[in-house]
Short mmCIF file of C-alpha atoms in Angstrom, two decimals:
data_model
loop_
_atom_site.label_atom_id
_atom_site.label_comp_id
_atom_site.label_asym_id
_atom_site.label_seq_id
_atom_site.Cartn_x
_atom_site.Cartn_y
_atom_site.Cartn_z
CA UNK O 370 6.29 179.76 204.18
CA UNK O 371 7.42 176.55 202.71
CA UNK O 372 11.05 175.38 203.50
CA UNK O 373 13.88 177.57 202.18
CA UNK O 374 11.52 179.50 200.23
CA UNK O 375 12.43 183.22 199.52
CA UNK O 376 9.55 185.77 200.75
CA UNK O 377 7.29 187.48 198.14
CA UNK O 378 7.17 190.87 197.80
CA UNK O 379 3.87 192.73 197.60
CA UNK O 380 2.15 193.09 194.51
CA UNK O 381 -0.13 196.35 195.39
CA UNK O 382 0.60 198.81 192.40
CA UNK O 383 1.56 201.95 193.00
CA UNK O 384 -0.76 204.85 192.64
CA UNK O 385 -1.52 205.63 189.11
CA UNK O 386 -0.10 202.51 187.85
CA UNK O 387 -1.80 199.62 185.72
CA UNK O 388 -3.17 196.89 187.31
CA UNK O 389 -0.72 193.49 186.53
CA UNK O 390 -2.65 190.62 185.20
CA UNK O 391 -2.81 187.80 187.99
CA UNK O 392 -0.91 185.26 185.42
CA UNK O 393 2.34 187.47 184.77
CA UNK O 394 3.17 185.93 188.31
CA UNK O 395 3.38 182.45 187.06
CA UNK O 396 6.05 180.27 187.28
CA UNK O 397 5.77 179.67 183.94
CA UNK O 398 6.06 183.27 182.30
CA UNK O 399 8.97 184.78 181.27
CA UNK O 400 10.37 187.70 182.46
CA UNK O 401 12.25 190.54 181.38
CA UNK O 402 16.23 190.32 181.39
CA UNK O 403 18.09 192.67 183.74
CA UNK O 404 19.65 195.91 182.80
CA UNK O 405 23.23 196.28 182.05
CA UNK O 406 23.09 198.71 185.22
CA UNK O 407 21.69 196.11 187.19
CA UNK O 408 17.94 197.14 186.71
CA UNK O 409 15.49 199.93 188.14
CA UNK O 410 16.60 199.55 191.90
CA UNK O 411 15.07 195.68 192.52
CA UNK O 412 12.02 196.40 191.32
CA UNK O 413 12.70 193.21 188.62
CA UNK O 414 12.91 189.71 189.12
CA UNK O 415 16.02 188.42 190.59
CA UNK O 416 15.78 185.11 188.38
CA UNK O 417 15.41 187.20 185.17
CA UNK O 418 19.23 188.57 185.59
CA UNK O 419 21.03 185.11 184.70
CA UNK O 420 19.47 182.71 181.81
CA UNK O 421 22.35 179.70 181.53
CA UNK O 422 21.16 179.02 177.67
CA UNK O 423 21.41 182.73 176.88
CA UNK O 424 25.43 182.35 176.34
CA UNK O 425 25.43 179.46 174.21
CA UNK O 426 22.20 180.67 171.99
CA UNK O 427 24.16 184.38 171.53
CA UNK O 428 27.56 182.98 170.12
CA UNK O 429 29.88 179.55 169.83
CA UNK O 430 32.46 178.74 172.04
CA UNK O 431 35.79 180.31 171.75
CA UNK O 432 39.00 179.72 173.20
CA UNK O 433 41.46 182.79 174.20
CA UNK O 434 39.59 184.74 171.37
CA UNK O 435 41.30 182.62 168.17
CA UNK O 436 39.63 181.75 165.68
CA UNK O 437 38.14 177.49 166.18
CA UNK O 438 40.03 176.00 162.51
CA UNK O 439 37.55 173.96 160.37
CA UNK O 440 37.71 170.11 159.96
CA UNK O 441 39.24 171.11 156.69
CA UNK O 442 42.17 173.10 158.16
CA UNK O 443 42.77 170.38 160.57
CA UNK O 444 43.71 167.80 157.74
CA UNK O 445 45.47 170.10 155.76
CA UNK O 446 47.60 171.08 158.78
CA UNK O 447 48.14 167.43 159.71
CA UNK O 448 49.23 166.53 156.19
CA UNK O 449 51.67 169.23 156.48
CA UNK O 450 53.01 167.78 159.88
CA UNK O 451 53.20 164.42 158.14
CA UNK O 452 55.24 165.29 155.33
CA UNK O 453 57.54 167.99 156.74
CA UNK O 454 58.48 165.11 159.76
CA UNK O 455 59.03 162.49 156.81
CA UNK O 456 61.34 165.34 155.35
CA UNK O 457 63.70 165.57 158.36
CA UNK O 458 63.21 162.15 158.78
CA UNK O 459 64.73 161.17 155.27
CA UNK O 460 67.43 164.16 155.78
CA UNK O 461 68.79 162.65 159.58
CA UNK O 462 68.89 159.20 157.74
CA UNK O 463 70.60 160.30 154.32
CA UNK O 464 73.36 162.33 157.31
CA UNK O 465 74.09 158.76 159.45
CA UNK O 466 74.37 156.76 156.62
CA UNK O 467 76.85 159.03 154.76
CA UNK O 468 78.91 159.27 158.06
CA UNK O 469 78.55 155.80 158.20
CA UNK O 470 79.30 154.73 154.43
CA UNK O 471 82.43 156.88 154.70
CA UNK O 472 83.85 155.32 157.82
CA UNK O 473 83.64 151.84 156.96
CA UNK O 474 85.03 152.97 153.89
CA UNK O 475 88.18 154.34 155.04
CA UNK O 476 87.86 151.63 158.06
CA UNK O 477 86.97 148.38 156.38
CA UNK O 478 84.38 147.82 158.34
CA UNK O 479 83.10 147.24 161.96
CA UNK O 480 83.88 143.93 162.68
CA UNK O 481 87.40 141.55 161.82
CA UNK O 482 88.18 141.35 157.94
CA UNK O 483 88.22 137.73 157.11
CA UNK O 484 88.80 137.27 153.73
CA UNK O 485 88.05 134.09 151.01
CA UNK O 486 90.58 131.94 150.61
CA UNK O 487 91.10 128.15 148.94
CA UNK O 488 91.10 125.03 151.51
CA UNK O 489 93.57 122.63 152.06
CA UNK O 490 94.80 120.82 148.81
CA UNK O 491 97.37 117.39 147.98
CA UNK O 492 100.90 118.52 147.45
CA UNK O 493 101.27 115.65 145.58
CA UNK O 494 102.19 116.68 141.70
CA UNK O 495 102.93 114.76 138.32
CA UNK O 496 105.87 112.63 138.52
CA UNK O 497 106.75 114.44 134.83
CA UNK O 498 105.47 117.86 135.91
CA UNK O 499 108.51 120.45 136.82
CA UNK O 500 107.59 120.26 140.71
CA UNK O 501 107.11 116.79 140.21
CA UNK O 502 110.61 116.15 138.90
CA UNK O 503 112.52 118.86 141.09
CA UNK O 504 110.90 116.95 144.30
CA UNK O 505 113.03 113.78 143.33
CA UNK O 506 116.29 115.47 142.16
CA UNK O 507 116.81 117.83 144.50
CA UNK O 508 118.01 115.48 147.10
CA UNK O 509 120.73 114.63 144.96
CA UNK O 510 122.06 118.38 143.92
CA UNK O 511 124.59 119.74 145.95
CA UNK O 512 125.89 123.50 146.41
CA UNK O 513 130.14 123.78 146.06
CA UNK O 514 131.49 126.51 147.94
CA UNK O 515 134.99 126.74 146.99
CA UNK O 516 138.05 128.67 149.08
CA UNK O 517 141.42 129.08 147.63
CA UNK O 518 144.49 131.45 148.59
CA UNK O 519 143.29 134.11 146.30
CA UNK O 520 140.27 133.37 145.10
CA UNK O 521 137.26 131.76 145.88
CA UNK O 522 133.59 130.95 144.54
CA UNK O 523 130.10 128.74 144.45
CA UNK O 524 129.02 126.21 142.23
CA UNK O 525 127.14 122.97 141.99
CA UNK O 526 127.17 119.45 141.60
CA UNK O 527 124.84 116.12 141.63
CA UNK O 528 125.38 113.21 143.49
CA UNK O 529 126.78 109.95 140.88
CA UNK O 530 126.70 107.31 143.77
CA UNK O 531 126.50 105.89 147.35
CA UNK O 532 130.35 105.95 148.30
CA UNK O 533 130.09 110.27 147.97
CA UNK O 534 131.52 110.72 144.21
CA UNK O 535 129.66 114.04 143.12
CA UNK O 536 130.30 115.49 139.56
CA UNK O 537 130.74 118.98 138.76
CA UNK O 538 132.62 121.35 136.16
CA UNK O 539 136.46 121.41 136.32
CA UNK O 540 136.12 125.35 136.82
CA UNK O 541 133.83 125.41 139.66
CA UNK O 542 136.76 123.39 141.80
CA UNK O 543 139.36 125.07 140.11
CA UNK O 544 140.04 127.90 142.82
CA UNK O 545 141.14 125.52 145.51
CA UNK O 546 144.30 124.23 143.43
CA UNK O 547 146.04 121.93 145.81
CA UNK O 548 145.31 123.34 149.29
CA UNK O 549 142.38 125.01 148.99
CA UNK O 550 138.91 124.11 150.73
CA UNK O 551 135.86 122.24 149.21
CA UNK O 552 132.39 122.56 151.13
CA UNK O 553 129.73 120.66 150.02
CA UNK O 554 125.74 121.46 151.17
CA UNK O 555 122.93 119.03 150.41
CA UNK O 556 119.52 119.94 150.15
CA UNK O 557 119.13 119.00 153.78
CA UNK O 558 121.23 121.52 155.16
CA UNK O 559 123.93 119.48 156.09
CA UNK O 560 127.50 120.20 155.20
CA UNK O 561 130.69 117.79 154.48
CA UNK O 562 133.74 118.64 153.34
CA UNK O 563 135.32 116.90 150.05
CA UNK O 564 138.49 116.65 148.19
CA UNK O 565 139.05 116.23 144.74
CA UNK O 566 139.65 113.20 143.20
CA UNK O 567 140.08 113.93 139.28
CA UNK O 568 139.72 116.84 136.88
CA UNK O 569 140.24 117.87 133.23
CA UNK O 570 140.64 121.11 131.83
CA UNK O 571 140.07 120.09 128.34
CA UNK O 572 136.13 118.94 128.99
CA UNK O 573 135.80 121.01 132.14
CA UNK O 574 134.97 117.98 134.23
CA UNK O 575 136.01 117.17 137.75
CA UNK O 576 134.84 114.77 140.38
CA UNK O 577 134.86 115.16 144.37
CA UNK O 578 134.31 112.77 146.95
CA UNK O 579 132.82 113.44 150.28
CA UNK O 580 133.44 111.06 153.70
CA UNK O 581 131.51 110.25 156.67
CA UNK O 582 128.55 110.54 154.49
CA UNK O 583 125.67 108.40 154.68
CA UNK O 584 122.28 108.38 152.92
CA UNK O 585 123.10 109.74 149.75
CA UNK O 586 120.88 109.94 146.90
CA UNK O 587 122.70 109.53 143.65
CA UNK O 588 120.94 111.45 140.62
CA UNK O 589 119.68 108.70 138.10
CA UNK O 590 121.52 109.42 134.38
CA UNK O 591 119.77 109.71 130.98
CA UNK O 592 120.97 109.50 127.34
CA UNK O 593 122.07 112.07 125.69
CA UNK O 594 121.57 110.67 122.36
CA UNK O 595 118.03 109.78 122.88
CA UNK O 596 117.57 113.96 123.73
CA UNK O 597 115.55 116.02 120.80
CA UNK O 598 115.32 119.86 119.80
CA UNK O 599 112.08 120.71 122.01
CA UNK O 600 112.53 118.23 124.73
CA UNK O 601 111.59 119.97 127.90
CA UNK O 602 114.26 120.17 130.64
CA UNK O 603 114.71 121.52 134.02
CA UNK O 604 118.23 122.71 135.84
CA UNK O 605 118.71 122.69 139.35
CA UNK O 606 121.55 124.64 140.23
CA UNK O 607 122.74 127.85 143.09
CA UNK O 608 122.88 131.07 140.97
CA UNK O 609 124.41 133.79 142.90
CA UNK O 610 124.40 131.29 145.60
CA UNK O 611 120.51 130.82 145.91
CA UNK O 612 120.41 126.87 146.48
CA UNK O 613 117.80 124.68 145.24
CA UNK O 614 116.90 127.20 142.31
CA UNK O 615 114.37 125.44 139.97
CA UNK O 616 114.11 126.93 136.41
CA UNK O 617 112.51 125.01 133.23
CA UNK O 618 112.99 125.43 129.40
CA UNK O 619 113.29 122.62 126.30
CA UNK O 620 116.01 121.72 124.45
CA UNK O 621 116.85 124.19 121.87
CA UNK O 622 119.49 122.90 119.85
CA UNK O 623 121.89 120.12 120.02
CA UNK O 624 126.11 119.99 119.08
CA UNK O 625 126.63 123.37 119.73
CA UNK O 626 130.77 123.36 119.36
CA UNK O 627 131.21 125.80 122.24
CA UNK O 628 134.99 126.57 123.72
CA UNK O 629 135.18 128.32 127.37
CA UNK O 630 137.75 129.47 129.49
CA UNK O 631 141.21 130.55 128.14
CA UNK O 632 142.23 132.60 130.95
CA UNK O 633 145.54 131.09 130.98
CA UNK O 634 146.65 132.63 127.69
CA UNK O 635 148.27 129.25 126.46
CA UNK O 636 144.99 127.18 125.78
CA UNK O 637 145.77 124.83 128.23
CA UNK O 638 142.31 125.70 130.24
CA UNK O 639 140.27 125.74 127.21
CA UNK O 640 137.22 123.47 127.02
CA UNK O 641 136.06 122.16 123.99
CA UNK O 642 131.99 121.47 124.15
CA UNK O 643 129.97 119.58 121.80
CA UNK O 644 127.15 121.03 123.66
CA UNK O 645 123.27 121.20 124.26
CA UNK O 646 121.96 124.62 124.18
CA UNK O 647 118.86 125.51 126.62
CA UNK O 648 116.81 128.46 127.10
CA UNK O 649 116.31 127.14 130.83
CA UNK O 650 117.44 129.92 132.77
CA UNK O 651 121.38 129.35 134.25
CA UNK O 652 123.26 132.12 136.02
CA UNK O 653 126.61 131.83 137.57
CA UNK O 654 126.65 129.42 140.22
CA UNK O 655 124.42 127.24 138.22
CA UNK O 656 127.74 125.54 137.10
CA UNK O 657 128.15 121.79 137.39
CA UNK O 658 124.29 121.27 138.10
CA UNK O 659 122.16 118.66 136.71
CA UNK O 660 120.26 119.23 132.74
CA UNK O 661 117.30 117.48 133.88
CA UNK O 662 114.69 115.02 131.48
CA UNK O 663 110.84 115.29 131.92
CA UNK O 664 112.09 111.85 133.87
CA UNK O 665 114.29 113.62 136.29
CA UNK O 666 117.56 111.79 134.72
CA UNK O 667 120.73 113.88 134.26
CA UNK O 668 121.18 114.24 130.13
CA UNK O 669 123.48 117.11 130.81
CA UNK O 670 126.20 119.06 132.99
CA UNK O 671 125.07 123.00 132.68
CA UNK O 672 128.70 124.70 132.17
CA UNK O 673 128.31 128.13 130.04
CA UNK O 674 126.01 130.96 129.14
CA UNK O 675 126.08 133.14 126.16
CA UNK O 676 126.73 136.76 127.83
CA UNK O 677 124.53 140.07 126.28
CA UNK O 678 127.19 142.38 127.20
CA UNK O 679 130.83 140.87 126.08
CA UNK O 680 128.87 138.42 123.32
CA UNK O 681 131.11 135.58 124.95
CA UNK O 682 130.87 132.57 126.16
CA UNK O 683 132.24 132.53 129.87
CA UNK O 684 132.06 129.71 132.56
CA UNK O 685 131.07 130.89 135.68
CA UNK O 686 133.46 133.53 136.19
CA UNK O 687 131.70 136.36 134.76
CA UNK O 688 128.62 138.04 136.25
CA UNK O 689 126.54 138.23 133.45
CA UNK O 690 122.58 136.92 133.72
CA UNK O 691 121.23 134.45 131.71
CA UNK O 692 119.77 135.84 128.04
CA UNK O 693 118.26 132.06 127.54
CA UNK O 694 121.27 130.74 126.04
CA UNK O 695 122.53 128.43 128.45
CA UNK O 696 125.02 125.06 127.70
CA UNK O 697 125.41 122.14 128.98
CA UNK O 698 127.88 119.12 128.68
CA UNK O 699 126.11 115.99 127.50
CA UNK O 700 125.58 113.64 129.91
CA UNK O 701 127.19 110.48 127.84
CA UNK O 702 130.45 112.22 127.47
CA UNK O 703 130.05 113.34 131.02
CA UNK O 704 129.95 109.89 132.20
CA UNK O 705 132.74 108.64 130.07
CA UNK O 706 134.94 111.25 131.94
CA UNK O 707 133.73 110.56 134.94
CA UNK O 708 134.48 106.74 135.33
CA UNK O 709 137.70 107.86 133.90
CA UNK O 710 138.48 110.03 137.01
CA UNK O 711 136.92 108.46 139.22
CA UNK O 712 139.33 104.73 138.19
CA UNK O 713 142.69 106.59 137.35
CA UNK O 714 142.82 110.44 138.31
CA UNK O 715 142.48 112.01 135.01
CA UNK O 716 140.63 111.20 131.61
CA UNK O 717 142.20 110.48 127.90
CA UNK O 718 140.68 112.81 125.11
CA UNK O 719 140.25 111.16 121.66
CA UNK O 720 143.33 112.73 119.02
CA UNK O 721 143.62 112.70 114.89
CA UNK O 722 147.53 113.70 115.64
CA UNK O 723 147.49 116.13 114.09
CA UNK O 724 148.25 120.35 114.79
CA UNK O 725 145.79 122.65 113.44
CA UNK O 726 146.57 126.15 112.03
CA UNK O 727 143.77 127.86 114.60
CA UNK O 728 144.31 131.26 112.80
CA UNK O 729 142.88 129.98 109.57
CA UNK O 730 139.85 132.30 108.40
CA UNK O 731 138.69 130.53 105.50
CA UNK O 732 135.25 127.82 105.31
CA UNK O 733 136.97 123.96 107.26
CA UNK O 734 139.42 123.52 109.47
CA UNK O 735 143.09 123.61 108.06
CA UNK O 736 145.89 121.48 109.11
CA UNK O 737 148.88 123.88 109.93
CA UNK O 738 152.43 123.65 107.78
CA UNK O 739 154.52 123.17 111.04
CA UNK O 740 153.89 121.18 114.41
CA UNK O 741 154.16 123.01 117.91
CA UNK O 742 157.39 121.94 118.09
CA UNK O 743 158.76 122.86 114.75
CA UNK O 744 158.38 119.75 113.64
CA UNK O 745 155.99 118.06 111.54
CA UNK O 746 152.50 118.83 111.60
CA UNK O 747 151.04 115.20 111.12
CA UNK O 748 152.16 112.97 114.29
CA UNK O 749 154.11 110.13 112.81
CA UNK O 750 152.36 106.66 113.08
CA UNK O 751 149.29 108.61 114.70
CA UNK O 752 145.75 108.09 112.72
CA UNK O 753 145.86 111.01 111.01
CA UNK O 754 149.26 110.01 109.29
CA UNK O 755 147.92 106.27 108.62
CA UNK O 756 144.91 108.16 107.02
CA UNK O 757 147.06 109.82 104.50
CA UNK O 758 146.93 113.40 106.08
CA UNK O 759 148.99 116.26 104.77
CA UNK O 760 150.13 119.58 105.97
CA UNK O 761 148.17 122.72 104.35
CA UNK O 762 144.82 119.67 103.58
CA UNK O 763 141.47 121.47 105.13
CA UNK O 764 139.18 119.33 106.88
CA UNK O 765 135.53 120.34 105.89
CA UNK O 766 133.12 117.52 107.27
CA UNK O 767 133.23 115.10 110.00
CA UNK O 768 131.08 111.97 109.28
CA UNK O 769 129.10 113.92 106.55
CA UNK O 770 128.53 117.43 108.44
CA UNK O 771 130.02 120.47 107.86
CA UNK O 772 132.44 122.09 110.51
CA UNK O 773 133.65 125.43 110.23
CA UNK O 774 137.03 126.19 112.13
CA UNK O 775 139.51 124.63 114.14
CA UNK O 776 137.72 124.60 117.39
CA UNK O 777 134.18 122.94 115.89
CA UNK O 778 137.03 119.68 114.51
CA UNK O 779 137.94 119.69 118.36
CA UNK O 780 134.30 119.51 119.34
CA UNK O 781 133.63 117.08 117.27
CA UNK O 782 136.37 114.81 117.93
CA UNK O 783 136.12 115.32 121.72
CA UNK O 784 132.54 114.02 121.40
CA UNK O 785 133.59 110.44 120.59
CA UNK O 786 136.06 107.86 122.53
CA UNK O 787 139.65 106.77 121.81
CA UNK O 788 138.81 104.12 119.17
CA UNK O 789 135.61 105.49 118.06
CA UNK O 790 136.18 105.75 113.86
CA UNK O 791 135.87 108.82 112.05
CA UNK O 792 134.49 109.62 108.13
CA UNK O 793 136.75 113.02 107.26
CA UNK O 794 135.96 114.81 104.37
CA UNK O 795 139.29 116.78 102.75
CA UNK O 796 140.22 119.37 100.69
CA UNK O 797 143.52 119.29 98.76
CA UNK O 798 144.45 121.60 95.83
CA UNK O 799 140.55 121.78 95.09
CA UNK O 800 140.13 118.82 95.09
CA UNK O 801 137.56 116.85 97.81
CA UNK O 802 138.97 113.46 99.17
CA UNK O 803 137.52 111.13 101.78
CA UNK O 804 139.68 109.54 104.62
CA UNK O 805 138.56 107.42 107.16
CA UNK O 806 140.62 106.84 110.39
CA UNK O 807 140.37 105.36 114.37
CA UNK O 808 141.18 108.00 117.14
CA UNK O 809 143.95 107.62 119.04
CA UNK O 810 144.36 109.03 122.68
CA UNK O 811 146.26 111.15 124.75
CA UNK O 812 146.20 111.70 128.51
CA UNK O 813 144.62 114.63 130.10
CA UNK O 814 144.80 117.10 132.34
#
């Protein structure tokens, strides 16, 4: 036997069988597949019980018995995957970004806030712009703060020259009397104390003086005649004792005949005001502070407001707040009276000699039938008298416009100097006369 080769069993048939053709035994021709039981007891062909192609030509491939999906199923299934994964996807993302919308929301973000802002810019303004003009004047505004032995208060004044002379209202200083105290603050901070060198009552003027003072900067004066109804101004003053406070308005009329004080009961503290009205804002404590030009030059003294709650006129006693009807002392009479001071201690106030009959309610202002005295009502050898002035005649114009009352003849007089000449305009039995006089003076107060 070859090799490894498996022995043949006999082919003699049995008895009675048929004879097997010689080429069943060939390599080459097929044989019959095994029983399930395993066959007839050998008798078959080993080789016919296994055929490695029978499997695959019965039946296809299967895996744990399912069913093998088509190429069809496959795509629809991964389409599915796609779009259910794109799904969550979109739902996570919509989740984090509303979490995160709403915390830098309530946060204001992740990193530092830095927001816009405008670079560094000139502080230099207009010369006739209000910043402009309160840059050069406030050096020269002062804040008074007055201490007496009953009463004290705050006020202002403006420097007038380089040997400490500072002008302010008469009622702002009035509190010390003789032995009070006078502080003065400049715009620099620095304190001095001053005394007072003049005052008067009657224009509610007075000057102090500070010592040991150097570097002043005196507050340049305007006109007061050249001023207009519309002119814009600015005051510098210390309402309610807030230094350095700015405010702007115009000019809104001019010879307003405005009387303040009276607390004396007598008259003798009245002030008699031919005054500029402004709607620049002035409180109390804006007192004796500069009526500034679109120049920066002093054209007025701010002295009184018009109150909304009494209707007054008050100084700077009351606590009312400004309504934007301020007044202020023009400048030209305020310099007049304060040389005067300033050379002799007290200033003269321009007189008609005569006595006025101040209860009179009719239209002019009436000259009274008896003087304060008892005597006569016309001063003998004064200018009224030379004029040709008479007891119970009612003064109705001065130089050609009207006044109305006793106090707007005052005004009007006290607006001019001693010698200044007058045009009156008279009424006498109903009849109108013109008389033309010089003013005389008197000393003041």
């Amino acid at each position: 036997l070859p090799l490894g080769a498996a022995p043949v069993p006999s082919q003699t048939p049995p008895p009675g069988a048929a004879p097997v053709p010689a080429q069943a035994a060939h390599a080459d021709a097929p044989r019959p597949a095994a029983s399930a039981a395993g066959g007839d007891g050998g008798s078959a062909d080993p080789w016919g019980r296994y055929d490695p192609w029978a499997a695959s030509a019965a039946a296809a491939l299967q895996q744990n018995g399912a069913a093998v999906p088509s190429r069809d199923q496959r795509r629809r299934r991964v389409r599915r995957s796609m779009v259910g994964g794109a799904l969550i996807i979109a739902l996570v993302s919509g989740g984090v970004g509303g979490v995160l919308g709403t915390y830098l929301e309530r946060n204001g973000g992740i990193g530092t806030v830095e927001l816009p802002q405008a670079g560094k810019e000139s502080t230099e303004r207009a010369p006739d712009s209000v910043a402009g003009i309160a840059a050069r004047a406030l050096p020269g505004v002062v804040t008074l703060h007055v201490n007496g032995g009953d009463a004290a208060g705050t006020g202002t004044g403006f420097v007038l020259d380089d040997r400490g002379h500072i002008l302010t209202n008469n009622h702002v200083v009035e509190p010390a009397g003789t032995g009070g105290e006078i502080t003065v603050t400049f715009n620099s901070g620095d304190t001095a104390e001053a005394t007072v060198v003049g005052r008067d009552s009657g224009y509610d003027l007075a000057v102090v003086k500070v010592k040991g003072v150097s570097g002043l900067t005196p507050l340049p004066l305007g006109n007061s005649d050249n001023v207009r109804v519309g002119d814009p101004v600015v005051a510098i003053g210390a309402p309610f004792d807030l230094a350095g406070t700015v405010t702007s308005g115009i000019i809104s009329a001019k010879e307003r005949p405005i009387t303040a004080g009276g607390e004396e009961g007598d008259g003798s503290d009245v002030s008699y005001v031919d005054a500029l009205q402004t709607d620049a804002p002035i409180n109390p404590g804006n007192s004796g502070g500069p009526l500034l030009d679109a120049r920066g030059r002093a054209i007025g003294i701010n002295s009184a407001i018009r109150s909304a709650d009494g209707g007054g006129t008050e100084s700077d006693g009351g606590q009312a707040g400004s309504i934007g009807l301020g007044f202020a002392i023009p400048i030209n009479q305020g310099k007049r009276v304060a040389e005067e001071l300033i050379n002799t201690g007290s200033a003269t106030h321009p007189v008609i000699g005569i006595t006025l009959d101040m209860a009179y309610s009719g239209d002019g202002a009436r000259v009274a039938a008896k003087g304060s005295d008892g005597g006569s009502p016309v001063t003998p050898g004064g200018p009224g008298a030379e004029a040709g002035i008479r007891a119970g005649d009612v003064i109705t114009a001065v130089d050609g416009r009207r006044v109305h009352s006793g106090e707007e003849l005052i005004v009007k007089t006290r607006a001019h100097r001693p010698g200044d000449r007058l045009e009156l305009t008279l009424e006498r039995d109903g009849t109108e006369t013109h008389v033309s006089l010089v003013l005389g003076s008197s000393g003041g107060d």
